[in-house]
Amino acid sequence: MFEGFKLTRCEGNGARLQVRHGGGGPPVLLLHGHPRTHATWHRVAPLLAAAGHTVVCPDLRGYGESDKPPSDPEHRPYSKRAMADDCLAVMRRLGHERFAVVGHDRGAYVATRLALDHPHAVSALSVLDAVPLGEALHRCDARFAARWWHWFFLGQTDKPAERLIDADPDAWYGGTPGQMGAEAYEDYRRAIHDPATVHAMCEDYRAGLGVDREHDDTDRRAGRRIRCPLQVLWATRDDMADLYGDVLDVWRDWAGDRLDGGPIASGHHIAEEAPAELVTLVRGFWQAAGAHA
């Protein structure tokens, strides 16, 4: 897994992240979702490296083997802004001042925040299976709540979800070696069987219902947009189109001059299920947009 890549720990912005990086050429930052680790990219990263890119895959703050700093009553240490600042610091420490970003699921919210807060650093943004976090909550209805009930289960604090999840993490999170790859699956299982990681992942969702929404709503009121070319991809065997209809239309008020994207034949975990098509689409987008990557 990740042949030719280095596995290191790198200082972020208040948290030390485990980082896998390799290849050479224009840099690309890959950000995983919940409850995965950086290993979810193990089929994508070598393809990008072989195509002439430097690829950086961290475990996000709180996930995998990265640090899990203490939280606070507002869950700010697990805000997407804090996670994005970690990622920017890691990229700079690795010598990359400007780079493309691909984010999936919760990693898509981190990627979006990175592009909004640090537009000088992000040359192109690809988000997978996501709309802006604040947008999702603003549009939340009974159908969304029924399908995405886990947001509210993980995000509430009156009866913390950790106790139930820790009783049987494999049953709660699922996943198989066949789907994920044997080594990636073992990396993932180590993470979900660590109560500190489970707690941190719940803090991610708690931040999502509060401080992250505040940040998105503030940007929306200010008319702040993503300045770099933006690509949005969603899995055909997921529920993005069912929930939002025209997914790109949800992003129009957030995008700058360049917005592209469409469906990709896959289940939710696109990097594991359709890696070659994903790489083809993101590289084609970078080339068409004239992006740094």
Short mmCIF file of C-alpha atoms in Angstrom, two decimals:
data_model
loop_
_atom_site.label_atom_id
_atom_site.label_comp_id
_atom_site.label_asym_id
_atom_site.label_seq_id
_atom_site.Cartn_x
_atom_site.Cartn_y
_atom_site.Cartn_z
CA MET A 1 0.00 0.00 0.00
CA PHE A 2 1.34 3.43 -1.04
CA GLU A 3 4.52 1.90 -2.50
CA GLY A 4 7.25 4.54 -2.70
CA PHE A 5 5.44 6.93 -0.35
CA LYS A 6 6.77 8.16 2.99
CA LEU A 7 4.80 7.95 6.23
CA THR A 8 5.68 10.75 8.63
CA ARG A 9 4.27 12.92 11.40
CA CYS A 10 4.13 16.62 10.68
CA GLU A 11 3.23 19.64 12.80
CA GLY A 12 -0.04 21.24 11.84
CA ASN A 13 -1.49 24.28 13.56
CA GLY A 14 -1.93 22.95 17.07
CA ALA A 15 -2.08 19.25 16.19
CA ARG A 16 0.52 16.84 14.86
CA LEU A 17 -0.78 14.94 11.85
CA GLN A 18 0.17 11.58 10.42
CA VAL A 19 0.94 12.21 6.75
CA ARG A 20 1.58 9.95 3.76
CA HIS A 21 3.30 11.71 0.87
CA GLY A 22 5.13 10.84 -2.31
CA GLY A 23 5.54 11.42 -6.02
CA GLY A 24 6.88 14.52 -7.72
CA GLY A 25 5.41 17.46 -9.60
CA PRO A 26 2.51 19.83 -8.89
CA PRO A 27 1.18 19.12 -5.38
CA VAL A 28 -2.23 17.70 -4.53
CA LEU A 29 -3.73 17.42 -1.03
CA LEU A 30 -6.22 14.57 -0.52
CA LEU A 31 -8.59 14.80 2.48
CA HIS A 32 -10.55 11.76 3.64
CA GLY A 33 -14.02 11.57 5.15
CA HIS A 34 -15.62 9.95 8.18
CA PRO A 35 -14.78 7.41 9.51
CA ARG A 36 -11.89 6.68 7.16
CA THR A 37 -8.20 7.51 7.47
CA HIS A 38 -5.73 8.71 4.84
CA ALA A 39 -5.52 5.07 3.68
CA THR A 40 -8.83 5.48 1.83
CA TRP A 41 -6.73 7.11 -0.94
CA HIS A 42 -4.37 4.14 -1.40
CA ARG A 43 -5.77 3.36 -4.87
CA VAL A 44 -5.87 7.01 -5.97
CA ALA A 45 -2.56 8.38 -4.68
CA PRO A 46 -0.29 6.07 -6.74
CA LEU A 47 -2.21 6.91 -9.91
CA LEU A 48 -1.76 10.63 -9.30
CA ALA A 49 1.92 10.15 -8.46
CA ALA A 50 2.44 8.11 -11.64
CA ALA A 51 0.81 10.93 -13.62
CA GLY A 52 3.37 13.43 -12.32
CA HIS A 53 1.98 14.84 -9.07
CA THR A 54 3.25 15.18 -5.55
CA VAL A 55 0.51 13.68 -3.39
CA VAL A 56 -0.08 14.45 0.29
CA CYS A 57 -2.60 12.43 2.33
CA PRO A 58 -2.96 13.32 6.03
CA ASP A 59 -5.09 11.81 8.73
CA LEU A 60 -7.24 14.78 9.67
CA ARG A 61 -7.04 16.14 13.21
CA GLY A 62 -8.77 13.62 15.49
CA TYR A 63 -8.76 10.83 12.91
CA GLY A 64 -6.44 7.85 12.47
CA GLU A 65 -3.04 8.37 14.07
CA SER A 66 -3.19 12.17 14.13
CA ASP A 67 -3.38 14.13 17.38
CA LYS A 68 -6.65 14.44 19.23
CA PRO A 69 -6.44 17.72 21.14
CA PRO A 70 -8.80 18.43 24.05
CA SER A 71 -12.05 20.01 22.98
CA ASP A 72 -14.02 22.89 24.48
CA PRO A 73 -17.73 23.58 25.07
CA GLU A 74 -18.10 25.00 21.55
CA HIS A 75 -16.05 22.17 19.97
CA ARG A 76 -13.82 24.73 18.22
CA PRO A 77 -10.69 22.50 18.24
CA TYR A 78 -12.63 20.22 15.85
CA SER A 79 -13.97 22.95 13.59
CA LYS A 80 -13.25 22.67 9.90
CA ARG A 81 -11.32 25.91 10.23
CA ALA A 82 -8.95 24.30 12.76
CA MET A 83 -8.58 21.23 10.53
CA ALA A 84 -7.97 23.39 7.46
CA ASP A 85 -5.32 25.39 9.29
CA ASP A 86 -3.58 22.11 10.18
CA CYS A 87 -3.56 21.11 6.52
CA LEU A 88 -2.18 24.45 5.37
CA ALA A 89 0.61 24.25 7.94
CA VAL A 90 1.50 20.70 6.88
CA MET A 91 1.64 21.65 3.21
CA ARG A 92 3.89 24.60 3.95
CA ARG A 93 6.20 22.46 6.07
CA LEU A 94 6.47 20.07 3.12
CA GLY A 95 7.37 22.99 0.86
CA HIS A 96 4.06 23.51 -0.96
CA GLU A 97 2.74 27.08 -0.99
CA ARG A 98 0.01 26.52 -3.59
CA PHE A 99 -1.73 23.23 -4.34
CA ALA A 100 -4.88 21.51 -5.53
CA VAL A 101 -7.22 19.97 -2.96
CA VAL A 102 -9.58 17.00 -3.24
CA GLY A 103 -11.89 16.37 -0.28
CA HIS A 104 -14.45 13.65 0.34
CA ASP A 105 -17.33 13.66 2.84
CA ARG A 106 -16.14 15.44 6.04
CA GLY A 107 -12.86 16.10 4.25
CA ALA A 108 -14.84 18.04 1.64
CA TYR A 109 -15.93 20.48 4.36
CA VAL A 110 -12.31 20.90 5.44
CA ALA A 111 -11.28 21.41 1.81
CA THR A 112 -14.02 24.00 1.29
CA ARG A 113 -13.00 25.88 4.42
CA LEU A 114 -9.36 25.78 3.30
CA ALA A 115 -10.30 27.33 -0.05
CA LEU A 116 -12.48 30.00 1.60
CA ASP A 117 -10.03 30.96 4.34
CA HIS A 118 -6.81 30.66 2.32
CA PRO A 119 -7.63 31.39 -1.34
CA HIS A 120 -3.99 32.20 -2.10
CA ALA A 121 -3.00 28.62 -1.28
CA VAL A 122 -5.60 26.59 -3.21
CA SER A 123 -5.22 26.39 -6.99
CA ALA A 124 -8.21 24.11 -7.60
CA LEU A 125 -10.83 22.44 -5.40
CA SER A 126 -12.63 19.15 -6.00
CA VAL A 127 -15.35 18.14 -3.53
CA LEU A 128 -16.82 14.65 -3.49
CA ASP A 129 -20.31 13.82 -2.20
CA ALA A 130 -20.91 17.09 -0.36
CA VAL A 131 -22.60 20.45 -0.43
CA PRO A 132 -21.44 23.25 1.89
CA LEU A 133 -22.07 22.21 5.48
CA GLY A 134 -24.06 25.31 6.33
CA GLU A 135 -26.06 24.87 3.14
CA ALA A 136 -26.97 21.29 4.10
CA LEU A 137 -28.23 22.42 7.50
CA HIS A 138 -30.09 25.39 6.05
CA ARG A 139 -31.89 23.07 3.62
CA CYS A 140 -32.48 20.33 6.20
CA ASP A 141 -35.95 18.81 6.06
CA ALA A 142 -37.60 15.61 7.31
CA ARG A 143 -36.15 13.59 4.44
CA PHE A 144 -32.61 14.79 5.16
CA ALA A 145 -33.05 14.15 8.89
CA ALA A 146 -34.30 10.61 8.23
CA ARG A 147 -31.43 9.73 5.89
CA TRP A 148 -28.64 11.63 7.64
CA TRP A 149 -29.81 11.06 11.21
CA HIS A 150 -26.27 10.16 12.19
CA TRP A 151 -25.32 13.86 12.00
CA PHE A 152 -27.64 14.56 14.90
CA PHE A 153 -26.88 11.35 16.80
CA LEU A 154 -23.13 11.97 16.67
CA GLY A 155 -23.50 15.72 17.16
CA GLN A 156 -25.66 15.80 20.27
CA THR A 157 -24.14 15.86 23.77
CA ASP A 158 -27.00 14.98 26.15
CA LYS A 159 -26.50 11.25 25.56
CA PRO A 160 -23.06 10.99 23.92
CA ALA A 161 -22.86 8.52 21.07
CA GLU A 162 -19.39 7.27 22.03
CA ARG A 163 -20.68 4.78 24.61
CA LEU A 164 -22.87 3.00 22.07
CA ILE A 165 -20.27 3.06 19.28
CA ASP A 166 -17.43 1.81 21.46
CA ALA A 167 -19.51 -1.21 22.47
CA ASP A 168 -19.16 -2.61 18.91
CA PRO A 169 -17.27 -0.35 16.49
CA ASP A 170 -17.22 -2.94 13.69
CA ALA A 171 -21.01 -3.23 13.70
CA TRP A 172 -21.48 0.54 13.79
CA TYR A 173 -18.96 1.54 11.12
CA GLY A 174 -18.96 -1.48 8.80
CA GLY A 175 -16.46 -1.81 5.95
CA THR A 176 -14.75 -4.89 4.57
CA PRO A 177 -11.23 -5.78 3.40
CA GLY A 178 -12.64 -6.57 -0.04
CA GLN A 179 -14.06 -3.10 -0.44
CA MET A 180 -11.25 -1.16 1.18
CA GLY A 181 -8.16 -3.30 0.60
CA ALA A 182 -6.66 -5.43 3.37
CA GLU A 183 -4.04 -2.94 4.61
CA ALA A 184 -6.39 0.05 4.43
CA TYR A 185 -9.03 -1.93 6.30
CA GLU A 186 -6.60 -2.74 9.11
CA ASP A 187 -5.56 0.92 9.35
CA TYR A 188 -9.21 1.90 9.56
CA ARG A 189 -10.01 -0.77 12.19
CA ARG A 190 -7.18 0.43 14.42
CA ALA A 191 -8.75 3.87 14.30
CA ILE A 192 -12.34 2.91 15.03
CA HIS A 193 -11.30 0.68 17.93
CA ASP A 194 -9.58 3.62 19.64
CA PRO A 195 -12.09 5.37 21.95
CA ALA A 196 -10.11 8.62 21.66
CA THR A 197 -10.59 8.57 17.89
CA VAL A 198 -14.30 7.81 18.21
CA HIS A 199 -14.66 10.74 20.60
CA ALA A 200 -12.76 13.06 18.27
CA MET A 201 -14.90 12.01 15.31
CA CYS A 202 -18.02 12.83 17.32
CA GLU A 203 -16.49 16.21 18.16
CA ASP A 204 -16.12 16.79 14.41
CA TYR A 205 -19.90 16.38 14.07
CA ARG A 206 -20.61 18.53 17.13
CA ALA A 207 -18.54 21.30 15.61
CA GLY A 208 -20.45 20.78 12.38
CA LEU A 209 -23.80 21.57 13.99
CA GLY A 210 -22.49 24.72 15.65
CA VAL A 211 -19.29 26.59 14.97
CA ASP A 212 -18.87 25.27 11.41
CA ARG A 213 -22.36 26.40 10.51
CA GLU A 214 -21.59 29.81 12.00
CA HIS A 215 -18.50 30.10 9.79
CA ASP A 216 -20.42 29.10 6.67
CA ASP A 217 -23.32 31.43 7.47
CA THR A 218 -20.92 34.32 8.04
CA ASP A 219 -19.32 33.71 4.65
CA ARG A 220 -22.72 33.44 2.99
CA ARG A 221 -23.90 36.77 4.44
CA ALA A 222 -20.65 38.42 3.36
CA GLY A 223 -20.99 37.05 -0.18
CA ARG A 224 -17.64 35.29 0.13
CA ARG A 225 -17.01 32.77 -2.65
CA ILE A 226 -14.49 30.11 -3.57
CA ARG A 227 -12.09 31.91 -5.89
CA CYS A 228 -10.34 28.95 -7.46
CA PRO A 229 -11.86 26.60 -10.06
CA LEU A 230 -14.36 24.33 -8.30
CA GLN A 231 -15.31 20.78 -9.29
CA VAL A 232 -18.17 18.91 -7.62
CA LEU A 233 -18.54 15.14 -8.08
CA TRP A 234 -21.14 12.88 -6.52
CA ALA A 235 -21.72 9.12 -6.47
CA THR A 236 -24.62 7.74 -8.47
CA ARG A 237 -25.30 5.16 -5.76
CA ASP A 238 -25.54 7.74 -3.00
CA ASP A 239 -28.30 10.22 -2.20
CA MET A 240 -26.93 13.62 -3.23
CA ALA A 241 -29.15 13.94 -6.31
CA ASP A 242 -32.18 12.62 -4.41
CA LEU A 243 -31.70 15.22 -1.68
CA TYR A 244 -30.73 18.23 -3.78
CA GLY A 245 -31.77 17.60 -7.37
CA ASP A 246 -29.28 19.75 -9.27
CA VAL A 247 -26.24 19.39 -7.01
CA LEU A 248 -24.22 21.95 -8.95
CA ASP A 249 -26.98 24.50 -8.49
CA VAL A 250 -26.54 24.25 -4.71
CA TRP A 251 -22.92 25.32 -5.19
CA ARG A 252 -23.54 28.25 -7.56
CA ASP A 253 -23.76 30.89 -4.82
CA TRP A 254 -20.46 29.61 -3.41
CA ALA A 255 -18.47 29.27 -6.61
CA GLY A 256 -16.46 31.85 -8.50
CA ASP A 257 -16.11 31.94 -12.26
CA ARG A 258 -15.47 28.24 -12.79
CA LEU A 259 -17.83 25.51 -11.59
CA ASP A 260 -17.82 22.04 -13.16
CA GLY A 261 -18.76 18.52 -12.17
CA GLY A 262 -21.29 15.76 -12.35
CA PRO A 263 -22.09 12.23 -11.22
CA ILE A 264 -19.59 9.40 -11.06
CA ALA A 265 -20.64 5.73 -11.20
CA SER A 266 -19.84 4.62 -7.66
CA GLY A 267 -21.08 4.14 -4.15
CA HIS A 268 -20.27 6.71 -1.47
CA HIS A 269 -16.59 5.82 -1.06
CA ILE A 270 -15.52 6.97 -4.52
CA ALA A 271 -11.77 6.73 -3.92
CA GLU A 272 -12.10 3.06 -3.03
CA GLU A 273 -14.73 2.09 -5.60
CA ALA A 274 -13.84 4.14 -8.71
CA PRO A 275 -10.24 5.33 -8.32
CA ALA A 276 -9.25 5.37 -12.00
CA GLU A 277 -12.32 7.31 -13.10
CA LEU A 278 -11.87 9.74 -10.23
CA VAL A 279 -8.27 10.44 -11.21
CA THR A 280 -9.25 10.92 -14.84
CA LEU A 281 -11.97 13.40 -13.89
CA VAL A 282 -9.93 15.50 -11.48
CA ARG A 283 -6.91 15.66 -13.78
CA GLY A 284 -9.11 16.58 -16.72
CA PHE A 285 -10.67 19.33 -14.63
CA TRP A 286 -7.28 20.72 -13.61
CA GLN A 287 -6.10 20.76 -17.22
CA ALA A 288 -9.29 22.35 -18.58
CA ALA A 289 -9.28 24.98 -15.84
CA GLY A 290 -5.61 25.79 -16.35
CA ALA A 291 -5.08 25.14 -12.66
CA HIS A 292 -1.65 24.90 -11.07
CA ALA A 293 -2.07 21.14 -10.67
#
